């Protein structure tokens, strides 16, 4: 693909062009109807002698063009640059952990969340020289701990992970991946790795797109699934009963393994099911340790992009500047001369 958008969701702003055009057409129609209601064409011309319908239309189209250009600029049009070898040293690892209520299910003992905490704690012991960051997500994604070399602090944060840390429920994997990507230092030459731990219960359409963007940005994604295909009921700590839907039926949460496998495939990373902590730990650390070997062999490359958002925003600014200096008024002398 010759070009792409870094934030394609902002192209939805182009939909605002439709109601704007509709309002413009309705405004012109209203003016036409009003002129006819007055009936006296000479009186209407006298009342509107200073108004230029042509200039009014020009001003509208300038604003409309600025809106469209701003939307494209916000989406950040980019073209692929030359991929170049990157000599990296050290690794930055961000763990994005699902803390939604479905993680309280106990189809993985003692619970999905407790299993995830144990795994991350052991993972930190395997990465003593790396910087670690933590993200909790449910219906929103938060960064409780930015990248740090303080392993002790990281372990304290891990133990505090719970559903009430993120009040909004859901599973926004795409938002969590985006926040993780933005949490890496932009100009760092260290390896960037995201370890995603979730049951993937809710389907997140933005997740697959983000997995591809991570790959384009040289960020490795390792997805780890928690749960079983049969699923389990979700304990409710407040009622001491299982969570029920609006019809009074017990909610059963299941592992969405196809989604997590797809994310790993799109990114070129790894997927694993956290049934056996030690086996999963071994697989993840092996993949991470292989990165250093590739660096020595010179096999690592990173795609660069040429970003063009500034040209669209500049054009939008120029159109708005032109609109400000264009008046809807006709020159009185011109209007009088025409009558004469």
mmCIF file of C-alpha atoms in Angstrom:
data_model
loop_
_atom_site.group_PDB
_atom_site.id
_atom_site.type_symbol
_atom_site.label_atom_id
_atom_site.label_comp_id
_atom_site.label_asym_id
_atom_site.label_seq_id
_atom_site.Cartn_x
_atom_site.Cartn_y
_atom_site.Cartn_z
ATOM 1 C CA UNK A 1 0.000 0.000 0.000
ATOM 2 C CA UNK A 2 1.432 3.342 -1.067
ATOM 3 C CA UNK A 3 -0.215 5.295 1.724
ATOM 4 C CA UNK A 4 -2.178 4.720 4.924
ATOM 5 C CA UNK A 5 -3.581 6.666 7.864
ATOM 6 C CA UNK A 6 -2.079 6.535 11.353
ATOM 7 C CA UNK A 7 -5.469 7.346 12.950
ATOM 8 C CA UNK A 8 -8.057 6.270 10.394
ATOM 9 C CA UNK A 9 -10.932 6.711 12.869
ATOM 10 C CA UNK A 10 -10.679 10.510 12.483
ATOM 11 C CA UNK A 11 -11.875 10.185 8.879
ATOM 12 C CA UNK A 12 -15.344 9.795 10.400
ATOM 13 C CA UNK A 13 -15.244 13.581 10.806
ATOM 14 C CA UNK A 14 -15.785 13.755 7.031
ATOM 15 C CA UNK A 15 -19.359 12.646 7.695
ATOM 16 C CA UNK A 16 -19.972 16.142 9.077
ATOM 17 C CA UNK A 17 -19.756 17.399 5.488
ATOM 18 C CA UNK A 18 -23.142 15.803 4.732
ATOM 19 C CA UNK A 19 -25.265 17.688 7.316
ATOM 20 C CA UNK A 20 -23.314 20.871 6.545
ATOM 21 C CA UNK A 21 -24.218 20.627 2.851
ATOM 22 C CA UNK A 22 -27.805 19.838 3.776
ATOM 23 C CA UNK A 23 -28.038 22.950 5.963
ATOM 24 C CA UNK A 24 -26.549 25.051 3.171
ATOM 25 C CA UNK A 25 -29.100 23.784 0.643
ATOM 26 C CA UNK A 26 -31.971 24.301 3.095
ATOM 27 C CA UNK A 27 -30.743 27.839 3.827
ATOM 28 C CA UNK A 28 -30.707 28.737 0.127
ATOM 29 C CA UNK A 29 -34.148 27.210 -0.315
ATOM 30 C CA UNK A 30 -35.496 29.166 2.653
ATOM 31 C CA UNK A 31 -34.144 32.414 1.189
ATOM 32 C CA UNK A 32 -35.775 31.656 -2.176
ATOM 33 C CA UNK A 33 -39.137 30.933 -0.529
ATOM 34 C CA UNK A 34 -38.881 34.106 1.568
ATOM 35 C CA UNK A 35 -38.174 36.234 -1.520
ATOM 36 C CA UNK A 36 -41.254 34.800 -3.224
ATOM 37 C CA UNK A 37 -43.408 35.464 -0.151
ATOM 38 C CA UNK A 38 -42.426 39.140 -0.170
ATOM 39 C CA UNK A 39 -43.521 39.273 -3.794
ATOM 40 C CA UNK A 40 -42.111 42.689 -4.677
ATOM 41 C CA UNK A 41 -38.858 41.867 -6.502
ATOM 42 C CA UNK A 42 -37.724 45.503 -6.587
ATOM 43 C CA UNK A 43 -38.200 45.787 -2.804
ATOM 44 C CA UNK A 44 -36.282 42.548 -2.230
ATOM 45 C CA UNK A 45 -33.394 43.785 -4.376
ATOM 46 C CA UNK A 46 -33.340 47.032 -2.439
ATOM 47 C CA UNK A 47 -33.276 45.205 0.918
ATOM 48 C CA UNK A 48 -30.465 42.909 -0.201
ATOM 49 C CA UNK A 49 -28.472 45.420 -2.206
ATOM 50 C CA UNK A 50 -25.435 45.004 0.056
ATOM 51 C CA UNK A 51 -25.587 41.205 0.253
ATOM 52 C CA UNK A 52 -23.599 38.989 -2.146
ATOM 53 C CA UNK A 53 -25.045 35.485 -2.477
ATOM 54 C CA UNK A 54 -21.956 34.458 -4.430
ATOM 55 C CA UNK A 55 -19.592 35.513 -1.633
ATOM 56 C CA UNK A 56 -21.795 33.749 0.929
ATOM 57 C CA UNK A 57 -21.422 30.513 -1.046
ATOM 58 C CA UNK A 58 -17.668 30.983 -1.368
ATOM 59 C CA UNK A 59 -17.303 31.457 2.389
ATOM 60 C CA UNK A 60 -19.327 28.295 3.027
ATOM 61 C CA UNK A 61 -17.244 26.180 0.642
ATOM 62 C CA UNK A 62 -14.040 27.482 2.202
ATOM 63 C CA UNK A 63 -15.224 26.392 5.666
ATOM 64 C CA UNK A 64 -16.365 23.045 4.286
ATOM 65 C CA UNK A 65 -12.997 22.508 2.617
ATOM 66 C CA UNK A 66 -11.181 23.402 5.842
ATOM 67 C CA UNK A 67 -13.283 20.862 7.750
ATOM 68 C CA UNK A 68 -12.454 18.101 5.264
ATOM 69 C CA UNK A 69 -8.741 18.950 5.289
ATOM 70 C CA UNK A 70 -8.698 19.015 9.100
ATOM 71 C CA UNK A 71 -10.253 15.536 9.223
ATOM 72 C CA UNK A 72 -7.651 14.170 6.813
ATOM 73 C CA UNK A 73 -4.890 15.926 8.756
ATOM 74 C CA UNK A 74 -6.111 14.438 12.043
ATOM 75 C CA UNK A 75 -6.127 10.980 10.449
ATOM 76 C CA UNK A 76 -2.450 11.634 9.656
ATOM 77 C CA UNK A 77 -1.843 10.520 6.084
ATOM 78 C CA UNK A 78 1.491 8.726 5.791
ATOM 79 C CA UNK A 79 3.538 7.063 3.097
ATOM 80 C CA UNK A 80 5.990 4.259 3.612
ATOM 81 C CA UNK A 81 9.599 5.363 3.900
ATOM 82 C CA UNK A 82 12.714 3.280 3.528
ATOM 83 C CA UNK A 83 13.100 0.481 6.046
ATOM 84 C CA UNK A 84 16.440 0.694 7.774
ATOM 85 C CA UNK A 85 18.402 -1.499 10.114
ATOM 86 C CA UNK A 86 18.175 -0.554 13.772
ATOM 87 C CA UNK A 87 20.940 -1.370 16.184
ATOM 88 C CA UNK A 88 19.038 -1.800 19.408
ATOM 89 C CA UNK A 89 20.281 -2.327 22.929
ATOM 90 C CA UNK A 90 18.130 -3.252 25.886
ATOM 91 C CA UNK A 91 14.415 -4.000 26.043
ATOM 92 C CA UNK A 92 11.299 -2.184 27.165
ATOM 93 C CA UNK A 93 8.402 -4.458 28.112
ATOM 94 C CA UNK A 94 4.881 -3.198 28.791
ATOM 95 C CA UNK A 95 2.421 -5.666 30.301
ATOM 96 C CA UNK A 96 -1.205 -4.876 29.421
ATOM 97 C CA UNK A 97 -3.390 -6.849 31.827
ATOM 98 C CA UNK A 98 -7.148 -7.280 31.614
ATOM 99 C CA UNK A 99 -8.711 -6.493 35.017
ATOM 100 C CA UNK A 100 -12.376 -6.691 33.993
ATOM 101 C CA UNK A 101 -14.799 -8.660 36.165
ATOM 102 C CA UNK A 102 -14.670 -11.629 33.794
ATOM 103 C CA UNK A 103 -11.086 -12.129 35.004
ATOM 104 C CA UNK A 104 -12.518 -13.188 38.374
ATOM 105 C CA UNK A 105 -13.812 -16.400 36.774
ATOM 106 C CA UNK A 106 -12.261 -19.530 38.244
ATOM 107 C CA UNK A 107 -12.134 -21.839 35.216
ATOM 108 C CA UNK A 108 -8.394 -21.188 35.659
ATOM 109 C CA UNK A 109 -7.417 -21.763 39.277
ATOM 110 C CA UNK A 110 -7.418 -19.929 41.610
ATOM 111 C CA UNK A 111 -8.867 -17.330 39.190
ATOM 112 C CA UNK A 112 -7.890 -15.842 35.840
ATOM 113 C CA UNK A 113 -6.692 -12.647 37.491
ATOM 114 C CA UNK A 114 -4.664 -14.382 40.195
ATOM 115 C CA UNK A 115 -3.093 -16.618 37.559
ATOM 116 C CA UNK A 116 -2.163 -13.536 35.517
ATOM 117 C CA UNK A 117 -0.606 -11.824 38.561
ATOM 118 C CA UNK A 118 1.500 -14.904 39.324
ATOM 119 C CA UNK A 119 2.687 -15.104 35.727
ATOM 120 C CA UNK A 120 3.683 -11.420 35.505
ATOM 121 C CA UNK A 121 5.518 -11.592 38.839
ATOM 122 C CA UNK A 122 7.542 -14.573 37.613
ATOM 123 C CA UNK A 123 8.132 -12.864 34.263
ATOM 124 C CA UNK A 124 9.723 -9.877 36.035
ATOM 125 C CA UNK A 125 12.178 -12.251 37.719
ATOM 126 C CA UNK A 126 13.250 -13.403 34.245
ATOM 127 C CA UNK A 127 13.810 -9.834 33.018
ATOM 128 C CA UNK A 128 15.961 -8.221 35.738
ATOM 129 C CA UNK A 129 17.796 -5.878 33.355
ATOM 130 C CA UNK A 130 14.779 -4.675 31.380
ATOM 131 C CA UNK A 131 12.453 -1.745 31.960
ATOM 132 C CA UNK A 132 8.863 -2.696 32.772
ATOM 133 C CA UNK A 133 5.615 -0.778 32.385
ATOM 134 C CA UNK A 134 2.082 -1.792 33.422
ATOM 135 C CA UNK A 135 -1.325 -1.079 31.919
ATOM 136 C CA UNK A 136 -4.689 -2.120 33.400
ATOM 137 C CA UNK A 137 -7.713 -2.215 31.121
ATOM 138 C CA UNK A 138 -11.388 -3.122 31.161
ATOM 139 C CA UNK A 139 -13.848 -0.657 29.579
ATOM 140 C CA UNK A 140 -10.983 1.888 29.686
ATOM 141 C CA UNK A 141 -7.204 1.567 29.670
ATOM 142 C CA UNK A 142 -4.954 3.159 32.315
ATOM 143 C CA UNK A 143 -1.213 3.394 32.879
ATOM 144 C CA UNK A 144 -0.666 2.861 36.624
ATOM 145 C CA UNK A 145 3.094 2.466 36.170
ATOM 146 C CA UNK A 146 5.197 3.877 33.292
ATOM 147 C CA UNK A 147 8.395 2.158 32.198
ATOM 148 C CA UNK A 148 10.767 1.707 35.119
ATOM 149 C CA UNK A 149 13.690 -0.423 36.188
ATOM 150 C CA UNK A 150 12.265 -0.659 39.711
ATOM 151 C CA UNK A 151 11.209 -4.305 39.877
ATOM 152 C CA UNK A 152 10.020 -3.981 43.497
ATOM 153 C CA UNK A 153 7.589 -1.198 42.644
ATOM 154 C CA UNK A 154 6.320 -3.149 39.649
ATOM 155 C CA UNK A 155 5.528 -6.196 41.818
ATOM 156 C CA UNK A 156 3.594 -4.024 44.282
ATOM 157 C CA UNK A 157 1.475 -2.621 41.469
ATOM 158 C CA UNK A 158 0.835 -6.119 40.115
ATOM 159 C CA UNK A 159 -0.561 -7.286 43.439
ATOM 160 C CA UNK A 160 -2.926 -4.301 43.543
ATOM 161 C CA UNK A 161 -4.529 -5.123 40.171
ATOM 162 C CA UNK A 162 -8.298 -5.616 40.587
ATOM 163 C CA UNK A 163 -11.565 -4.897 38.727
ATOM 164 C CA UNK A 164 -12.247 -1.797 40.846
ATOM 165 C CA UNK A 165 -9.003 -0.272 39.502
ATOM 166 C CA UNK A 166 -10.942 0.430 36.274
ATOM 167 C CA UNK A 167 -14.575 1.335 37.060
ATOM 168 C CA UNK A 168 -15.784 1.066 33.445
ATOM 169 C CA UNK A 169 -16.427 -2.532 32.449
ATOM 170 C CA UNK A 170 -15.679 -4.110 29.073
ATOM 171 C CA UNK A 171 -12.562 -5.308 27.273
ATOM 172 C CA UNK A 172 -11.024 -2.530 25.144
ATOM 173 C CA UNK A 173 -7.986 -4.386 23.823
ATOM 174 C CA UNK A 174 -7.428 -1.893 20.997
ATOM 175 C CA UNK A 175 -7.306 1.063 23.402
ATOM 176 C CA UNK A 176 -4.932 -0.829 25.701
ATOM 177 C CA UNK A 177 -2.567 -1.575 22.800
ATOM 178 C CA UNK A 178 -2.660 2.049 21.656
ATOM 179 C CA UNK A 179 -1.887 3.339 25.151
ATOM 180 C CA UNK A 180 0.968 0.856 25.439
ATOM 181 C CA UNK A 181 2.432 1.972 22.105
ATOM 182 C CA UNK A 182 2.213 5.627 23.135
ATOM 183 C CA UNK A 183 3.923 4.831 26.450
ATOM 184 C CA UNK A 184 7.183 3.817 24.795
ATOM 185 C CA UNK A 185 9.790 6.611 24.364
ATOM 186 C CA UNK A 186 9.448 7.762 20.759
ATOM 187 C CA UNK A 187 13.139 7.946 19.873
ATOM 188 C CA UNK A 188 14.340 4.983 21.918
ATOM 189 C CA UNK A 189 16.360 2.296 20.140
ATOM 190 C CA UNK A 190 15.506 -0.299 22.753
ATOM 191 C CA UNK A 191 13.377 -3.283 21.816
ATOM 192 C CA UNK A 192 9.686 -2.627 22.413
ATOM 193 C CA UNK A 193 7.526 -5.525 23.544
ATOM 194 C CA UNK A 194 3.889 -5.637 24.658
ATOM 195 C CA UNK A 195 2.657 -8.627 26.648
ATOM 196 C CA UNK A 196 -1.147 -8.699 26.424
ATOM 197 C CA UNK A 197 -2.909 -10.826 29.052
ATOM 198 C CA UNK A 198 -6.675 -11.201 28.684
ATOM 199 C CA UNK A 199 -9.602 -13.543 28.155
ATOM 200 C CA UNK A 200 -10.471 -11.434 25.087
ATOM 201 C CA UNK A 201 -14.138 -11.880 25.907
ATOM 202 C CA UNK A 202 -15.513 -8.779 24.165
ATOM 203 C CA UNK A 203 -14.812 -8.437 20.456
ATOM 204 C CA UNK A 204 -12.806 -5.261 19.892
ATOM 205 C CA UNK A 205 -12.729 -4.246 16.216
ATOM 206 C CA UNK A 206 -9.850 -1.824 16.791
ATOM 207 C CA UNK A 207 -7.601 -4.536 18.224
ATOM 208 C CA UNK A 208 -6.563 -6.145 14.937
ATOM 209 C CA UNK A 209 -5.798 -2.787 13.340
ATOM 210 C CA UNK A 210 -3.657 -1.833 16.314
ATOM 211 C CA UNK A 211 -1.772 -5.155 16.152
ATOM 212 C CA UNK A 212 -0.829 -4.298 12.557
ATOM 213 C CA UNK A 213 0.214 -0.771 13.531
ATOM 214 C CA UNK A 214 2.404 -2.186 16.285
ATOM 215 C CA UNK A 215 4.160 -4.370 13.752
ATOM 216 C CA UNK A 216 4.685 -1.401 11.431
ATOM 217 C CA UNK A 217 6.184 0.495 14.370
ATOM 218 C CA UNK A 218 8.590 -2.307 15.247
ATOM 219 C CA UNK A 219 6.708 -3.313 18.426
ATOM 220 C CA UNK A 220 6.386 -7.025 19.162
ATOM 221 C CA UNK A 221 3.041 -8.240 20.540
ATOM 222 C CA UNK A 222 2.794 -11.374 22.676
ATOM 223 C CA UNK A 223 -0.797 -12.383 23.464
ATOM 224 C CA UNK A 224 -1.619 -14.652 26.394
ATOM 225 C CA UNK A 225 -5.085 -16.088 26.847
ATOM 226 C CA UNK A 226 -6.768 -16.884 30.137
ATOM 227 C CA UNK A 227 -9.804 -19.123 30.467
ATOM 228 C CA UNK A 228 -11.350 -22.138 28.799
ATOM 229 C CA UNK A 229 -13.631 -22.776 25.848
ATOM 230 C CA UNK A 230 -16.313 -24.075 28.227
ATOM 231 C CA UNK A 231 -16.067 -20.926 30.326
ATOM 232 C CA UNK A 232 -17.186 -20.223 33.845
ATOM 233 C CA UNK A 233 -19.577 -18.079 35.860
ATOM 234 C CA UNK A 234 -18.285 -14.760 37.220
ATOM 235 C CA UNK A 235 -18.293 -14.347 41.018
ATOM 236 C CA UNK A 236 -19.718 -11.043 42.234
ATOM 237 C CA UNK A 237 -17.801 -9.914 45.372
ATOM 238 C CA UNK A 238 -20.611 -7.551 46.372
ATOM 239 C CA UNK A 239 -23.528 -10.000 46.292
ATOM 240 C CA UNK A 240 -21.454 -13.126 47.068
ATOM 241 C CA UNK A 241 -23.298 -14.722 44.163
ATOM 242 C CA UNK A 242 -22.590 -15.187 40.452
ATOM 243 C CA UNK A 243 -23.080 -12.302 38.035
ATOM 244 C CA UNK A 244 -26.433 -12.379 36.212
ATOM 245 C CA UNK A 245 -27.737 -10.663 33.109
ATOM 246 C CA UNK A 246 -30.865 -8.502 32.916
ATOM 247 C CA UNK A 247 -32.993 -11.613 32.450
ATOM 248 C CA UNK A 248 -31.697 -13.173 35.664
ATOM 249 C CA UNK A 249 -29.568 -15.749 33.871
ATOM 250 C CA UNK A 250 -26.073 -16.547 35.151
ATOM 251 C CA UNK A 251 -23.417 -14.989 32.903
ATOM 252 C CA UNK A 252 -20.830 -17.415 31.542
ATOM 253 C CA UNK A 253 -17.519 -15.970 30.341
ATOM 254 C CA UNK A 254 -15.401 -17.857 27.803
ATOM 255 C CA UNK A 255 -11.911 -17.429 26.393
ATOM 256 C CA UNK A 256 -11.961 -15.753 22.976
ATOM 257 C CA UNK A 257 -8.967 -17.669 21.662
ATOM 258 C CA UNK A 258 -9.525 -16.997 17.916
ATOM 259 C CA UNK A 259 -9.220 -13.227 18.492
ATOM 260 C CA UNK A 260 -5.973 -13.508 20.451
ATOM 261 C CA UNK A 261 -4.469 -15.906 17.897
ATOM 262 C CA UNK A 262 -5.409 -13.500 15.112
ATOM 263 C CA UNK A 263 -3.753 -10.550 16.888
ATOM 264 C CA UNK A 264 -0.537 -12.537 17.295
ATOM 265 C CA UNK A 265 -0.632 -13.651 13.650
ATOM 266 C CA UNK A 266 -1.189 -10.118 12.336
ATOM 267 C CA UNK A 267 1.681 -8.769 14.436
ATOM 268 C CA UNK A 268 4.020 -11.706 13.885
ATOM 269 C CA UNK A 269 4.235 -12.312 17.613
ATOM 270 C CA UNK A 270 3.335 -15.198 19.883
ATOM 271 C CA UNK A 271 0.061 -16.574 21.274
ATOM 272 C CA UNK A 272 -0.165 -18.921 24.231
ATOM 273 C CA UNK A 273 -2.775 -20.153 26.683
ATOM 274 C CA UNK A 274 -1.848 -19.627 30.313
ATOM 275 C CA UNK A 275 -2.843 -23.075 31.539
ATOM 276 C CA UNK A 276 0.687 -23.910 32.632
ATOM 277 C CA UNK A 277 2.506 -20.899 34.092
ATOM 278 C CA UNK A 278 6.020 -22.296 33.788
ATOM 279 C CA UNK A 279 5.591 -23.433 30.183
ATOM 280 C CA UNK A 280 4.144 -20.083 29.138
ATOM 281 C CA UNK A 281 6.902 -18.280 31.014
ATOM 282 C CA UNK A 282 9.517 -20.307 29.169
ATOM 283 C CA UNK A 283 7.917 -19.577 25.766
ATOM 284 C CA UNK A 284 7.680 -15.824 26.399
ATOM 285 C CA UNK A 285 11.210 -15.420 27.757
ATOM 286 C CA UNK A 286 12.607 -17.438 24.846
ATOM 287 C CA UNK A 287 10.937 -15.127 22.339
ATOM 288 C CA UNK A 288 12.142 -12.018 24.168
ATOM 289 C CA UNK A 289 15.679 -13.342 24.503
ATOM 290 C CA UNK A 290 15.792 -14.142 20.780
ATOM 291 C CA UNK A 291 15.537 -10.423 20.058
ATOM 292 C CA UNK A 292 19.073 -9.809 21.318
ATOM 293 C CA UNK A 293 20.365 -12.576 19.079
ATOM 294 C CA UNK A 294 18.695 -11.021 16.043
ATOM 295 C CA UNK A 295 20.250 -7.668 16.906
ATOM 296 C CA UNK A 296 23.712 -9.193 16.848
ATOM 297 C CA UNK A 297 23.002 -10.853 13.514
ATOM 298 C CA UNK A 298 21.742 -7.544 12.086
ATOM 299 C CA UNK A 299 18.337 -8.959 11.177
ATOM 300 C CA UNK A 300 16.272 -6.278 12.858
ATOM 301 C CA UNK A 301 14.663 -3.593 10.714
ATOM 302 C CA UNK A 302 12.019 -0.988 11.327
ATOM 303 C CA UNK A 303 9.693 0.624 8.827
ATOM 304 C CA UNK A 304 9.842 4.410 8.686
ATOM 305 C CA UNK A 305 6.956 6.608 7.652
ATOM 306 C CA UNK A 306 6.764 10.013 6.031
ATOM 307 C CA UNK A 307 3.907 11.905 7.693
ATOM 308 C CA UNK A 308 1.942 14.551 5.766
ATOM 309 C CA UNK A 309 -0.628 15.802 8.290
ATOM 310 C CA UNK A 310 0.963 19.244 8.505
ATOM 311 C CA UNK A 311 0.210 20.053 4.839
ATOM 312 C CA UNK A 312 -3.501 19.342 5.278
ATOM 313 C CA UNK A 313 -3.673 21.395 8.464
ATOM 314 C CA UNK A 314 -1.782 24.249 6.806
ATOM 315 C CA UNK A 315 -4.193 24.192 3.854
ATOM 316 C CA UNK A 316 -7.149 24.191 6.267
ATOM 317 C CA UNK A 317 -5.677 27.196 8.103
ATOM 318 C CA UNK A 318 -5.221 29.083 4.828
ATOM 319 C CA UNK A 319 -8.825 28.401 3.785
ATOM 320 C CA UNK A 320 -10.129 29.660 7.128
ATOM 321 C CA UNK A 321 -7.922 32.750 6.851
ATOM 322 C CA UNK A 322 -9.361 33.474 3.393
ATOM 323 C CA UNK A 323 -12.886 32.998 4.740
ATOM 324 C CA UNK A 324 -12.302 35.597 7.469
ATOM 325 C CA UNK A 325 -11.192 38.246 4.964
ATOM 326 C CA UNK A 326 -14.076 37.671 2.550
ATOM 327 C CA UNK A 327 -17.133 39.775 3.383
ATOM 328 C CA UNK A 328 -20.665 38.935 2.282
ATOM 329 C CA UNK A 329 -21.295 42.623 1.527
ATOM 330 C CA UNK A 330 -21.266 44.023 -1.966
ATOM 331 C CA UNK A 331 -19.605 47.311 -2.694
ATOM 332 C CA UNK A 332 -22.399 49.874 -2.479
ATOM 333 C CA UNK A 333 -20.977 51.932 -5.304
ATOM 334 C CA UNK A 334 -20.953 48.899 -7.588
ATOM 335 C CA UNK A 335 -24.571 48.072 -6.801
ATOM 336 C CA UNK A 336 -25.652 51.712 -7.468
ATOM 337 C CA UNK A 337 -23.703 51.887 -10.730
ATOM 338 C CA UNK A 338 -25.443 48.769 -11.962
ATOM 339 C CA UNK A 339 -28.866 50.284 -11.247
ATOM 340 C CA UNK A 340 -27.879 53.461 -13.112
#
